[in-house]
Amino acid sequence: MLRRHARAACTALAAAGMVLTGLQSGSATAAQPSPGTAPAVQSAARALGAAEARPELLAAMGRDLGLTRAQAERRLVNEAEAGASAARLRDRLGASFAGAWVDGAESGSLTVATTRSADLDAIRAAGATARLVRHDLSALERAKERLDRAADADAPVRYVDVRANVLVVEETRTGAGAGLAAATGVPRELVRVVRSAEAPRPLYDIRGGDAYYMGGGGRCSVGFAVTRGTTQGFATAGHCGRAGQSTSGYNQVAQGTFQASVFPGNDMAWVAANGNWTSTPYVKGAGGANTQVTGSVLQPVGASVCRSGSTTGWHCGTIQQHNTSVTYPEGTISGVTRTTVCAEPGDSGGSYISGSQAQGVTSGGSGNCSSGGTTYFQPLNPILSNYGLTLRTTGTDPGPGPGEPEPGGTWKAGTVYAAGATVTYGGSTYRCLQGHQAQAGWEPPNVPALWQRA
């Protein structure tokens, strides 16, 4: 196991501050606690570990995104701050919110869309570019849900393109997209049909990214190491195996058993390992080096993301759309994220990570890592929540230590919180801004990137 690589991040944080000066709320003075009180409030970049990326991750971003190391460092920091700012604005705008995305080689520009002209000044005041559009995000997502229920493999991919403020349907047969919209009663003005040669399929074939083998044949990739109580294990894709199926590790040693699996509908599963295997807070990065995992905050559209898999190794790209629906030959899955990262059979189940934040597990896609392609990942937080799992991270174990008093309230380390959830902590009520699994050190008063006092 490699020792943790430590390096100073002040330069990257300072650079990001110049680019996104308006994106952090509160003053530096206000963020400092009195001596002997709770820890200092952290910036989003520092709290999420964006300023501590390992050289291997930065090198892969340079290779696949055409960035210098300094640009990659600034991009990760900017994306963390932009994600926090977009979450605060979404909470403030409510029903008029129409999406957010980052642009630029260093993700130095955040755009937030709204259907209400009265919101434009508030968006600009937060340091973002304001965009006035016709359709709010909730309306587009409701329309997509109607399409999802009737879609087949002739219209295999559906997603909301927040940049274009439209619901995109990719069709492999002429007329399939228009027919789907007509059959479901979705207004044609909401839909843009795109001709595509994609034929997405699951990529069949315990540090994240390592190979594992299913009893009865087949190979997939470990997503992220998890625990459930004292049980060690890992999250992976549901299409890789069914409950009760045995697995062996990359070394062909008996490893564990699938405890639960969903596919289609979603593409999620988890494997409980036997006593010979131990979960570690790492993903297999470039050259086999360890990349540390520190949390599970989902990043915004346009953000960089890297994937680790047992067939093609380590590759990077960007997040294109969240909450995408894909119809494979086996059926439809919903709630996956569409990316530009390449993948091939055997990479299924493997890790998607942005900076040090776990994003999800490889579901399927099209193309390959020679000519390029599109892939989809099942977000990790729903897997953690559905199965009561705790992501293994570099942080301390959840819960107070011996003799430490509980602060009081409903917030609890280890719980997966969705955006909009409310908790109490220390006598105050807080609303979640970005979905994540809570951990010690991320208490609501200390991480304004994740929580806002209600």
GROMACS .gro file of C-alpha atoms in nm, residues 149-431:
model
  283
  149ARG     CA    1  -4.154   0.436  -1.933
  150ALA     CA    2  -4.221   0.376  -2.304
  151ALA     CA    3  -3.872   0.373  -2.457
  152ASP     CA    4  -3.714   0.078  -2.635
  153ALA     CA    5  -3.379   0.010  -2.801
  154ASP     CA    6  -3.473   0.223  -3.106
  155ALA     CA    7  -3.443   0.530  -2.881
  156PRO     CA    8  -3.177   0.397  -2.643
  157VAL     CA    9  -3.058   0.719  -2.475
  158ARG     CA   10  -3.252   1.007  -2.321
  159TYR     CA   11  -3.118   1.298  -2.117
  160VAL     CA   12  -3.172   1.664  -2.031
  161ASP     CA   13  -2.914   1.885  -2.202
  162VAL     CA   14  -2.899   2.172  -1.954
  163ARG     CA   15  -2.683   2.382  -2.185
  164ALA     CA   16  -2.946   2.370  -2.462
  165ASN     CA   17  -3.246   2.361  -2.223
  166VAL     CA   18  -3.397   2.068  -2.408
  167LEU     CA   19  -3.474   1.697  -2.365
  168VAL     CA   20  -3.255   1.498  -2.605
  169VAL     CA   21  -3.361   1.163  -2.747
  170GLU     CA   22  -3.099   0.964  -2.939
  171GLU     CA   23  -3.259   0.738  -3.200
  172THR     CA   24  -3.108   0.450  -3.396
  173ARG     CA   25  -3.414   0.418  -3.626
  174THR     CA   26  -3.553   0.719  -3.812
  175GLY     CA   27  -3.878   0.835  -3.656
  176ALA     CA   28  -3.830   0.653  -3.326
  177GLY     CA   29  -3.770   0.970  -3.126
  178ALA     CA   30  -4.068   1.159  -3.266
  179GLY     CA   31  -4.284   0.852  -3.227
  180LEU     CA   32  -4.183   0.814  -2.865
  181ALA     CA   33  -4.267   1.178  -2.790
  182ALA     CA   34  -4.605   1.147  -2.962
  183ALA     CA   35  -4.691   0.820  -2.789
  184THR     CA   36  -4.620   0.963  -2.444
  185GLY     CA   37  -4.777   1.304  -2.501
  186VAL     CA   38  -4.455   1.492  -2.435
  187PRO     CA   39  -4.471   1.830  -2.612
  188ARG     CA   40  -4.250   1.823  -2.921
  189GLU     CA   41  -4.104   2.163  -2.827
  190LEU     CA   42  -3.934   2.000  -2.528
  191VAL     CA   43  -3.763   1.733  -2.738
  192ARG     CA   44  -3.466   1.737  -2.973
  193VAL     CA   45  -3.412   1.412  -3.164
  194VAL     CA   46  -3.054   1.318  -3.253
  195ARG     CA   47  -2.957   1.040  -3.490
  196SER     CA   48  -2.706   0.807  -3.327
  197ALA     CA   49  -2.521   0.489  -3.411
  198GLU     CA   50  -2.489   0.409  -3.040
  199ALA     CA   51  -2.602   0.069  -2.927
  200PRO     CA   52  -2.525   0.086  -2.553
  201ARG     CA   53  -2.471  -0.245  -2.380
  202PRO     CA   54  -2.343  -0.347  -2.040
  203LEU     CA   55  -1.966  -0.381  -2.045
  204TYR     CA   56  -1.965  -0.746  -1.936
  205ASP     CA   57  -1.652  -0.902  -1.943
  206ILE     CA   58  -1.124  -0.490  -0.428
  207ARG     CA   59  -0.923  -0.150  -0.459
  208GLY     CA   60  -1.148   0.023  -0.710
  209GLY     CA   61  -1.072  -0.068  -1.068
  210ASP     CA   62  -0.923  -0.410  -0.993
  211ALA     CA   63  -1.062  -0.712  -1.176
  212TYR     CA   64  -1.289  -0.968  -1.017
  213TYR     CA   65  -1.441  -1.283  -1.163
  214MET     CA   66  -1.794  -1.412  -1.125
  215GLY     CA   67  -1.868  -1.773  -1.044
  216GLY     CA   68  -1.994  -1.929  -1.364
  217GLY     CA   69  -1.778  -1.705  -1.584
  218GLY     CA   70  -1.719  -1.342  -1.671
  219ARG     CA   71  -1.504  -1.057  -1.546
  220CYS     CA   72  -1.595  -0.712  -1.412
  221SER     CA   73  -1.423  -0.436  -1.215
  222VAL     CA   74  -1.449  -0.328  -0.853
  223GLY     CA   75  -1.622   0.007  -0.806
  224PHE     CA   76  -1.550   0.135  -0.456
  225ALA     CA   77  -1.457  -0.038  -0.134
  226VAL     CA   78  -1.732  -0.024   0.130
  227THR     CA   79  -1.819  -0.160   0.469
  228ARG     CA   80  -2.146  -0.265   0.628
  229GLY     CA   81  -2.091  -0.292   0.997
  230THR     CA   82  -1.789  -0.518   1.030
  231THR     CA   83  -1.833  -0.667   0.683
  232GLN     CA   84  -1.586  -0.567   0.412
  233GLY     CA   85  -1.692  -0.545   0.048
  234PHE     CA   86  -1.735  -0.332  -0.262
  235ALA     CA   87  -1.995  -0.159  -0.476
  236THR     CA   88  -2.019  -0.254  -0.842
  237ALA     CA   89  -2.263  -0.279  -1.135
  238GLY     CA   90  -2.580  -0.484  -1.103
  239HIS     CA   91  -2.547  -0.642  -1.446
  240CYS     CA   92  -2.223  -0.812  -1.335
  241GLY     CA   93  -2.395  -1.062  -1.106
  242ARG     CA   94  -2.702  -1.162  -0.907
  243ALA     CA   95  -2.753  -1.209  -0.534
  244GLY     CA   96  -2.591  -1.531  -0.419
  245GLN     CA   97  -2.335  -1.547  -0.700
  246SER     CA   98  -1.978  -1.599  -0.584
  247THR     CA   99  -1.674  -1.395  -0.687
  248SER     CA  100  -1.298  -1.438  -0.694
  249GLY     CA  101  -1.046  -1.155  -0.696
  250TYR     CA  102  -0.795  -1.034  -0.952
  251ASN     CA  103  -0.563  -1.314  -0.830
  252GLN     CA  104  -0.837  -1.578  -0.871
  253VAL     CA  105  -0.855  -1.628  -0.494
  254ALA     CA  106  -1.205  -1.679  -0.351
  255GLN     CA  107  -1.334  -1.333  -0.263
  256GLY     CA  108  -1.701  -1.304  -0.170
  257THR     CA  109  -2.067  -1.316  -0.267
  258PHE     CA  110  -2.313  -1.075  -0.426
  259GLN     CA  111  -2.550  -0.965  -0.151
  260ALA     CA  112  -2.793  -0.763  -0.364
  261SER     CA  113  -2.822  -0.662  -0.728
  262VAL     CA  114  -3.058  -0.451  -0.941
  263PHE     CA  115  -3.054  -0.454  -1.324
  264PRO     CA  116  -3.230  -0.326  -1.527
  265GLY     CA  117  -3.411  -0.029  -1.368
  266ASN     CA  118  -3.084   0.070  -1.203
  267ASP     CA  119  -2.741  -0.088  -1.239
  268MET     CA  120  -2.624  -0.138  -0.881
  269ALA     CA  121  -2.492  -0.419  -0.665
  270TRP     CA  122  -2.262  -0.490  -0.377
  271VAL     CA  123  -2.039  -0.782  -0.288
  272ALA     CA  124  -1.957  -0.888   0.069
  273ALA     CA  125  -1.600  -1.017   0.090
  274ASN     CA  126  -1.476  -1.306   0.299
  275GLY     CA  127  -1.225  -1.268   0.580
  276ASN     CA  128  -0.927  -1.280   0.344
  277TRP     CA  129  -1.013  -0.944   0.187
  278THR     CA  130  -1.002  -0.595   0.335
  279SER     CA  131  -1.160  -0.278   0.196
  280THR     CA  132  -0.916   0.006   0.129
  281PRO     CA  133  -0.983   0.375   0.051
  282TYR     CA  134  -0.820   0.360  -0.291
  283VAL     CA  135  -0.889   0.339  -0.661
  284LYS     CA  136  -0.632   0.192  -0.898
  285GLY     CA  137  -0.494   0.489  -1.089
  286ALA     CA  138  -0.244   0.543  -1.370
  287GLY     CA  139   0.035   0.286  -1.371
  288GLY     CA  140  -0.138   0.094  -1.091
  289ALA     CA  141  -0.071   0.366  -0.833
  290ASN     CA  142  -0.327   0.426  -0.558
  291THR     CA  143  -0.566   0.721  -0.585
  292GLN     CA  144  -0.728   0.811  -0.255
  293VAL     CA  145  -1.102   0.842  -0.205
  294THR     CA  146  -1.220   1.103   0.046
  295GLY     CA  147  -1.593   1.137  -0.020
  296SER     CA  148  -1.883   1.097  -0.262
  297VAL     CA  149  -1.995   1.447  -0.367
  298LEU     CA  150  -2.138   1.431  -0.720
  299GLN     CA  151  -1.977   1.690  -0.949
  300PRO     CA  152  -2.162   1.920  -1.195
  301VAL     CA  153  -2.210   1.887  -1.570
  302GLY     CA  154  -1.888   1.980  -1.748
  303ALA     CA  155  -1.662   1.865  -1.464
  304SER     CA  156  -1.369   1.633  -1.525
  305VAL     CA  157  -1.400   1.269  -1.425
  306CYS     CA  158  -1.163   0.970  -1.449
  307ARG     CA  159  -1.243   0.600  -1.471
  308SER     CA  160  -1.052   0.294  -1.356
  309GLY     CA  161  -1.125  -0.047  -1.507
  310SER     CA  162  -0.960  -0.385  -1.538
  311THR     CA  163  -0.958  -0.387  -1.920
  312THR     CA  164  -0.842  -0.041  -2.022
  313GLY     CA  165  -0.704   0.101  -1.697
  314TRP     CA  166  -0.722   0.473  -1.626
  315HIS     CA  167  -0.896   0.720  -1.861
  316CYS     CA  168  -1.045   1.066  -1.813
  317GLY     CA  169  -1.311   1.283  -1.973
  318THR     CA  170  -1.597   1.508  -1.868
  319ILE     CA  171  -1.948   1.472  -1.727
  320GLN     CA  172  -2.204   1.544  -1.999
  321GLN     CA  173  -2.544   1.493  -1.833
  322HIS     CA  174  -2.680   1.361  -1.507
  323ASN     CA  175  -3.002   1.160  -1.465
  324THR     CA  176  -2.979   1.002  -1.809
  325SER     CA  177  -3.192   0.704  -1.909
  326VAL     CA  178  -3.051   0.430  -2.131
  327THR     CA  179  -3.230   0.137  -2.286
  328TYR     CA  180  -3.001  -0.165  -2.325
  329PRO     CA  181  -3.115  -0.485  -2.495
  330GLU     CA  182  -3.185  -0.618  -2.143
  331GLY     CA  183  -3.405  -0.321  -2.047
  332THR     CA  184  -3.401   0.042  -1.936
  333ILE     CA  185  -3.189   0.190  -1.659
  334SER     CA  186  -3.248   0.541  -1.528
  335GLY     CA  187  -3.055   0.789  -1.319
  336VAL     CA  188  -2.716   0.720  -1.477
  337THR     CA  189  -2.462   0.988  -1.569
  338ARG     CA  190  -2.339   1.027  -1.929
  339THR     CA  191  -1.967   1.094  -1.984
  340THR     CA  192  -1.704   1.126  -2.256
  341VAL     CA  193  -1.478   0.871  -2.086
  342CYS     CA  194  -1.402   0.562  -2.294
  343ALA     CA  195  -1.452   0.206  -2.169
  344GLU     CA  196  -1.455  -0.152  -2.296
  345PRO     CA  197  -1.600  -0.488  -2.186
  346GLY     CA  198  -1.456  -0.592  -1.850
  347ASP     CA  199  -1.445  -0.231  -1.728
  348SER     CA  200  -1.805  -0.273  -1.604
  349GLY     CA  201  -1.855  -0.192  -1.239
  350GLY     CA  202  -1.530   0.005  -1.221
  351SER     CA  203  -1.469   0.336  -1.048
  352TYR     CA  204  -1.551   0.688  -1.168
  353ILE     CA  205  -1.377   0.951  -0.956
  354SER     CA  206  -1.349   1.330  -0.980
  355GLY     CA  207  -1.050   1.456  -0.786
  356SER     CA  208  -1.085   1.248  -0.471
  357GLN     CA  209  -1.467   1.232  -0.480
  358ALA     CA  210  -1.622   0.898  -0.576
  359GLN     CA  211  -1.882   0.948  -0.851
  360GLY     CA  212  -2.015   0.608  -0.953
  361VAL     CA  213  -1.961   0.267  -1.114
  362THR     CA  214  -1.934   0.190  -1.485
  363SER     CA  215  -2.260   0.069  -1.635
  364GLY     CA  216  -2.223   0.057  -2.014
  365GLY     CA  217  -2.160   0.256  -2.326
  366SER     CA  218  -2.050   0.253  -2.686
  367GLY     CA  219  -1.721   0.285  -2.870
  368ASN     CA  220  -1.383   0.190  -2.726
  369CYS     CA  221  -1.060   0.341  -2.599
  370SER     CA  222  -0.899   0.341  -2.945
  371SER     CA  223  -1.159   0.545  -3.131
  372GLY     CA  224  -1.336   0.701  -2.831
  373GLY     CA  225  -1.690   0.658  -2.708
  374THR     CA  226  -1.963   0.746  -2.462
  375THR     CA  227  -2.007   0.571  -2.128
  376TYR     CA  228  -2.257   0.583  -1.844
  377PHE     CA  229  -2.206   0.540  -1.472
  378GLN     CA  230  -2.448   0.448  -1.198
  379PRO     CA  231  -2.403   0.716  -0.928
  380LEU     CA  232  -2.257   0.578  -0.607
  381ASN     CA  233  -2.466   0.756  -0.343
  382PRO     CA  234  -2.789   0.566  -0.429
  383ILE     CA  235  -2.597   0.238  -0.394
  384LEU     CA  236  -2.467   0.341  -0.051
  385SER     CA  237  -2.813   0.453   0.059
  386ASN     CA  238  -3.011   0.156  -0.077
  387TYR     CA  239  -2.785  -0.105   0.081
  388GLY     CA  240  -2.680   0.072   0.401
  389LEU     CA  241  -2.314   0.084   0.299
  390THR     CA  242  -2.034   0.313   0.414
  391LEU     CA  243  -1.778   0.427   0.159
  392ARG     CA  244  -1.425   0.351   0.276
  393THR     CA  245  -1.239   0.682   0.273
  394THR     CA  246  -0.920   0.831   0.410
  395GLY     CA  247  -1.122   1.006   0.681
  396THR     CA  248  -1.169   0.885   1.035
  397ASP     CA  249  -1.434   0.631   1.122
  398PRO     CA  250  -1.786   0.778   1.164
  399GLY     CA  251  -1.910   0.861   1.509
  400PRO     CA  252  -1.771   1.026   1.823
  401GLY     CA  253  -1.469   0.878   1.997
  402PRO     CA  254  -1.460   0.762   2.360
  403GLY     CA  255  -1.561   1.038   2.595
  404GLU     CA  256  -1.662   1.282   2.320
  405PRO     CA  257  -2.012   1.426   2.365
  406GLU     CA  258  -2.273   1.407   2.092
  407PRO     CA  259  -2.355   1.757   1.959
  408GLY     CA  260  -2.725   1.675   1.948
  409GLY     CA  261  -2.954   1.672   1.646
  410THR     CA  262  -3.045   1.439   1.361
  411TRP     CA  263  -2.726   1.470   1.150
  412LYS     CA  264  -2.533   1.145   1.156
  413ALA     CA  265  -2.202   1.042   1.003
  414GLY     CA  266  -2.244   0.754   0.760
  415THR     CA  267  -2.588   0.866   0.640
  416VAL     CA  268  -2.634   0.941   0.268
  417TYR     CA  269  -2.805   1.280   0.229
  418ALA     CA  270  -2.971   1.399  -0.092
  419ALA     CA  271  -2.989   1.763  -0.195
  420GLY     CA  272  -3.284   1.921  -0.014
  421ALA     CA  273  -3.270   1.694   0.292
  422THR     CA  274  -3.289   1.873   0.628
  423VAL     CA  275  -3.116   1.787   0.954
  424THR     CA  276  -3.063   1.945   1.291
  425TYR     CA  277  -2.721   1.990   1.446
  426GLY     CA  278  -2.618   2.184   1.754
  427GLY     CA  279  -2.964   2.337   1.791
  428SER     CA  280  -2.988   2.463   1.431
  429THR     CA  281  -3.157   2.328   1.119
  430TYR     CA  282  -2.956   2.274   0.800
  431ARG     CA  283  -3.055   2.195   0.442
   0.00000   0.00000   0.00000
